[in-house]
Short mmCIF file of C-alpha atoms in Angstrom, two decimals:
data_model
loop_
_atom_site.label_atom_id
_atom_site.label_comp_id
_atom_site.label_asym_id
_atom_site.label_seq_id
_atom_site.Cartn_x
_atom_site.Cartn_y
_atom_site.Cartn_z
CA MET A 156 67.41 44.35 22.74
CA LYS A 157 63.66 44.69 22.33
CA ALA A 158 60.93 45.11 24.95
CA TYR A 159 57.20 45.62 25.23
CA ALA A 160 54.98 45.96 28.31
CA ILE A 161 51.36 46.36 29.41
CA THR A 162 49.52 46.67 32.70
CA ASP A 163 45.78 45.97 32.69
CA THR A 164 43.16 46.29 35.44
CA GLY A 165 41.56 42.96 34.58
CA ILE A 166 37.84 42.21 34.64
CA VAL A 167 37.06 41.93 38.37
CA ARG A 168 39.07 44.73 40.04
CA ASN A 169 38.13 48.42 39.86
CA ILE A 170 41.61 49.78 40.57
CA ASN A 171 44.93 48.75 39.05
CA GLN A 172 47.37 48.30 41.94
CA ASP A 173 50.14 47.03 39.64
CA TYR A 174 52.82 49.40 38.42
CA ILE A 175 55.48 48.70 35.78
CA TYR A 176 58.52 50.43 34.36
CA TYR A 177 60.97 49.67 31.60
CA SER A 178 63.82 51.52 29.96
CA LEU A 179 66.16 50.35 27.22
CA GLU A 180 68.31 53.36 28.01
CA SER A 181 70.82 53.49 30.85
CA ILE A 182 69.65 54.33 34.38
CA GLY A 183 72.61 55.12 36.61
CA CYS A 184 75.17 52.35 36.20
CA LEU A 185 72.58 50.02 34.64
CA PRO A 186 72.37 49.84 30.82
CA ASN A 187 68.62 49.07 31.04
CA LEU A 188 66.02 48.51 33.72
CA PHE A 189 62.74 46.56 34.05
CA ILE A 190 60.39 46.53 37.05
CA VAL A 191 57.05 44.93 37.97
CA ALA A 192 55.30 45.70 41.28
CA ASP A 193 51.96 44.35 42.51
CA GLY A 194 50.60 46.52 45.32
CA MET A 195 48.50 45.40 48.26
CA GLY A 196 46.49 47.19 50.93
CA GLY A 197 43.03 48.64 51.41
CA HIS A 198 41.43 51.42 49.37
CA LYS A 199 44.22 52.91 47.21
CA ALA A 200 47.11 51.93 49.50
CA GLY A 201 48.31 49.18 47.16
CA ASP A 202 48.17 51.55 44.21
CA ILE A 203 50.28 54.07 46.09
CA ALA A 204 52.73 51.45 47.39
CA SER A 205 53.54 49.97 43.98
CA LYS A 206 53.86 53.34 42.23
CA TYR A 207 55.94 54.88 45.03
CA THR A 208 58.20 51.81 45.15
CA VAL A 209 58.89 51.67 41.42
CA LYS A 210 59.46 55.41 41.04
CA GLY A 211 61.64 55.42 44.16
CA ILE A 212 63.83 52.59 42.92
CA VAL A 213 64.30 54.22 39.51
CA GLU A 214 65.25 57.51 41.13
CA LYS A 215 67.66 55.93 43.63
CA ILE A 216 69.39 53.87 40.95
CA SER A 217 69.67 56.92 38.68
CA VAL A 218 71.53 58.97 41.30
CA SER A 219 73.57 56.16 42.86
CA ALA A 220 77.35 56.49 42.70
CA GLY A 221 77.65 52.70 42.91
CA LYS A 222 79.10 50.69 40.05
CA GLU A 223 78.18 47.10 41.02
CA PRO A 224 74.67 46.41 39.63
CA ILE A 225 73.41 43.93 42.23
CA SER A 226 74.60 46.14 45.08
CA VAL A 227 73.00 49.24 43.54
CA ILE A 228 69.66 47.47 43.04
CA ASN A 229 69.71 45.92 46.51
CA THR A 230 70.51 49.23 48.21
CA ALA A 231 67.67 50.95 46.33
CA ILE A 232 65.25 48.22 47.43
CA GLU A 233 66.31 48.48 51.07
CA GLN A 234 65.94 52.27 51.03
CA VAL A 235 62.50 52.21 49.41
CA ASN A 236 61.33 49.51 51.81
CA LYS A 237 62.10 51.79 54.76
CA GLU A 238 60.24 54.65 53.09
CA ILE A 239 57.15 52.50 52.49
CA VAL A 240 57.18 51.30 56.11
CA ASN A 241 57.27 54.93 57.26
CA LYS A 242 54.63 56.01 54.74
CA ALA A 243 52.25 53.35 56.07
CA LYS A 244 52.34 55.18 59.42
CA GLU A 245 51.17 58.47 57.91
CA SER A 246 47.50 57.52 57.65
CA GLU A 247 45.10 54.73 58.63
CA ASP A 248 44.31 54.46 54.93
CA PHE A 249 47.89 53.31 54.36
CA THR A 250 47.96 50.67 57.11
CA GLY A 251 49.13 47.35 55.69
CA MET A 252 50.34 48.88 52.44
CA GLY A 253 53.03 47.01 50.58
CA THR A 254 53.99 45.56 47.23
CA THR A 255 55.69 42.67 45.53
CA LEU A 256 58.67 43.54 43.36
CA VAL A 257 60.69 42.10 40.50
CA VAL A 258 63.63 44.12 39.17
CA SER A 259 65.94 43.07 36.35
CA THR A 260 68.68 44.36 34.10
CA ILE A 261 70.64 42.73 31.27
CA ILE A 262 74.36 43.46 31.16
CA ASP A 263 76.46 41.96 28.35
CA GLY A 264 74.08 39.02 28.06
CA SER A 265 73.91 38.43 31.81
CA LEU A 266 70.49 38.79 33.45
CA LYS A 267 70.53 40.22 36.98
CA VAL A 268 67.30 39.78 38.95
CA ALA A 269 65.97 40.79 42.36
CA ASN A 270 62.58 39.70 43.65
CA VAL A 271 60.41 40.15 46.73
CA GLY A 272 57.01 38.45 46.88
CA ASP A 273 55.22 36.38 44.24
CA SER A 274 55.52 38.39 41.04
CA ARG A 275 57.67 36.38 38.66
CA LEU A 276 60.41 36.35 36.06
CA TYR A 277 60.70 33.57 33.48
CA ILE A 278 63.13 32.79 30.68
CA ILE A 279 61.58 31.40 27.50
CA ASN A 280 63.64 29.62 24.82
CA SER A 281 63.09 25.95 23.94
CA ASP A 282 61.11 25.75 27.19
CA ILE A 283 59.80 28.05 29.93
CA LEU A 284 61.77 28.31 33.15
CA GLN A 285 60.73 30.27 36.23
CA ILE A 286 63.83 32.01 37.59
CA THR A 287 62.35 33.75 40.63
CA ARG A 288 61.05 31.86 43.64
CA ASP A 289 57.67 32.89 45.02
CA HIS A 290 57.82 34.22 48.57
CA SER A 291 54.46 32.74 49.48
CA LEU A 292 52.91 30.38 52.01
CA VAL A 293 51.92 27.94 49.28
CA GLU A 294 55.45 27.89 47.83
CA GLU A 295 56.82 27.06 51.27
CA MET A 296 54.33 24.20 51.53
CA VAL A 297 55.46 22.90 48.13
CA SER A 298 59.13 23.15 49.16
CA MET A 299 58.43 21.15 52.32
CA GLY A 300 56.60 18.46 50.36
CA LYS A 301 53.24 19.25 51.98
CA LEU A 302 51.62 20.28 48.70
CA ASP A 303 52.18 19.35 45.07
CA ARG A 304 52.63 21.97 42.36
CA GLU A 305 49.26 21.31 40.70
CA ALA A 306 47.31 21.64 43.98
CA ALA A 307 49.22 24.83 44.76
CA ARG A 308 47.63 26.60 41.78
CA THR A 309 44.14 26.41 43.29
CA HIS A 310 44.96 26.41 47.00
CA LYS A 311 42.69 28.76 49.00
CA ARG A 312 45.74 30.50 50.54
CA LYS A 313 47.77 30.85 47.35
CA ASN A 314 47.72 34.66 47.60
CA VAL A 315 49.31 34.78 51.07
CA ILE A 316 52.82 36.15 50.55
CA THR A 317 55.61 35.82 53.10
CA ARG A 318 57.80 38.69 51.96
CA ALA A 319 56.92 42.14 50.59
CA ILE A 320 58.20 45.67 50.27
CA GLY A 321 56.75 47.43 53.33
CA GLY A 322 56.07 44.19 55.18
CA GLU A 323 58.88 44.57 57.72
CA ALA A 324 61.42 47.22 58.72
CA GLN A 325 64.09 45.17 56.92
CA VAL A 326 63.54 43.34 53.65
CA GLU A 327 65.74 40.79 51.93
CA ALA A 328 65.42 40.66 48.17
CA GLU A 329 66.34 37.33 46.60
CA MET A 330 68.98 37.76 43.91
CA PHE A 331 69.58 35.72 40.75
CA SER A 332 72.09 35.89 37.91
CA VAL A 333 71.53 33.99 34.66
CA GLU A 334 73.49 33.95 31.42
CA LEU A 335 71.16 34.53 28.48
CA LYS A 336 71.48 32.96 25.04
CA PRO A 337 70.78 34.94 21.86
CA LEU A 338 67.02 35.28 21.21
CA ASP A 339 66.08 34.23 24.77
CA ILE A 340 62.92 35.99 25.91
CA VAL A 341 62.55 37.26 29.46
CA LEU A 342 59.00 37.49 30.82
CA MET A 343 58.21 39.46 33.98
CA CYS A 344 54.68 39.44 35.36
CA SER A 345 52.37 39.94 38.31
CA ASP A 346 50.33 37.00 39.59
CA GLY A 347 47.33 38.31 37.68
CA LEU A 348 48.96 36.59 34.70
CA SER A 349 50.55 33.52 36.30
CA ASN A 350 47.39 32.65 38.28
CA MET A 351 45.21 32.88 35.19
CA ILE A 352 47.40 31.06 32.65
CA GLU A 353 49.40 27.85 33.05
CA ASP A 354 53.12 28.12 32.31
CA SER A 355 52.75 25.79 29.33
CA GLU A 356 50.11 28.07 27.80
CA ILE A 357 52.24 31.16 28.43
CA TYR A 358 55.03 29.41 26.54
CA LYS A 359 52.77 28.56 23.58
CA ILE A 360 51.43 32.10 23.31
CA VAL A 361 54.90 33.67 23.35
CA LYS A 362 56.39 31.19 20.89
CA ASN A 363 53.45 31.40 18.48
CA SER A 364 53.33 35.20 18.39
CA ALA A 365 54.90 37.16 15.56
CA ASN A 366 56.52 39.71 17.87
CA LEU A 367 56.71 40.87 21.49
CA GLN A 368 53.76 43.26 21.23
CA GLU A 369 51.48 40.58 19.83
CA ALA A 370 52.60 38.17 22.56
CA VAL A 371 51.96 40.65 25.40
CA LEU A 372 48.51 41.56 24.07
CA GLU A 373 47.57 37.90 23.68
CA LEU A 374 48.78 37.07 27.20
CA VAL A 375 46.66 39.84 28.71
CA ASN A 376 43.63 38.93 26.57
CA THR A 377 43.92 35.27 27.58
CA ALA A 378 44.24 36.10 31.28
CA ASN A 379 41.09 38.21 31.00
CA HIS A 380 39.31 35.50 29.01
CA ASN A 381 40.16 33.04 31.80
CA GLY A 382 38.54 35.26 34.41
CA GLY A 383 40.71 38.37 34.77
CA LYS A 384 40.40 38.11 38.55
CA ASP A 385 43.36 40.37 39.28
CA ASN A 386 45.40 43.15 37.71
CA ILE A 387 47.64 41.84 34.94
CA SER A 388 51.12 43.16 34.20
CA VAL A 389 53.52 41.77 31.63
CA ILE A 390 56.95 42.82 30.41
CA LEU A 391 58.60 40.88 27.58
CA ILE A 392 62.26 41.44 26.73
CA GLN A 393 64.19 39.78 23.91
CA ASN A 394 67.94 39.45 24.08
CA VAL A 395 68.98 40.12 20.47
#
């Protein structure tokens, strides 16, 4: 297995409220671990929320006595969510703090995924397939047939998310399990990438790059070239 990752502030924002983590070594019962979080909240609250969430999940997974991966990940998410809710009460500066979250691990060729919010996970092989489902107002409108996919990309409320770490006292992460084929590439990203580059262009960049590092750098450069309106985080993993 190979992996490469970058988080970039982008062109417009002054602070990077994204936070990423990846390890090809075992963390608790997991043989590897990959996380993308996109924080939200005033001042530095989003920055704190994403960093605290990611570090908290890594720590809780590392000390968990659990053996079932999905259960271990889900429990860590629930525990961190409660901590973020409580942390938001500590100061007015933290009011409204929260973060999106995508967590994944690959176990014997099986990809286990948990997501909250609108950060995404894709699988790239002969095509590009979004595995996660955005927890957003616009996605709900698309699901109900009130909005088509193309219009959703530029809708004025596309950044309104319906589920986040820290949003409510209880959070429900959506879980996915996918069997990977050899050489499949997993892409995890914040919306600073997916809002700036069409899926078809993401696919072309990844497939035309010589290696994962080149692909990640080109994705970030392209997102910035297209406006860089938000923080950009990308993790690429190849199942080899």
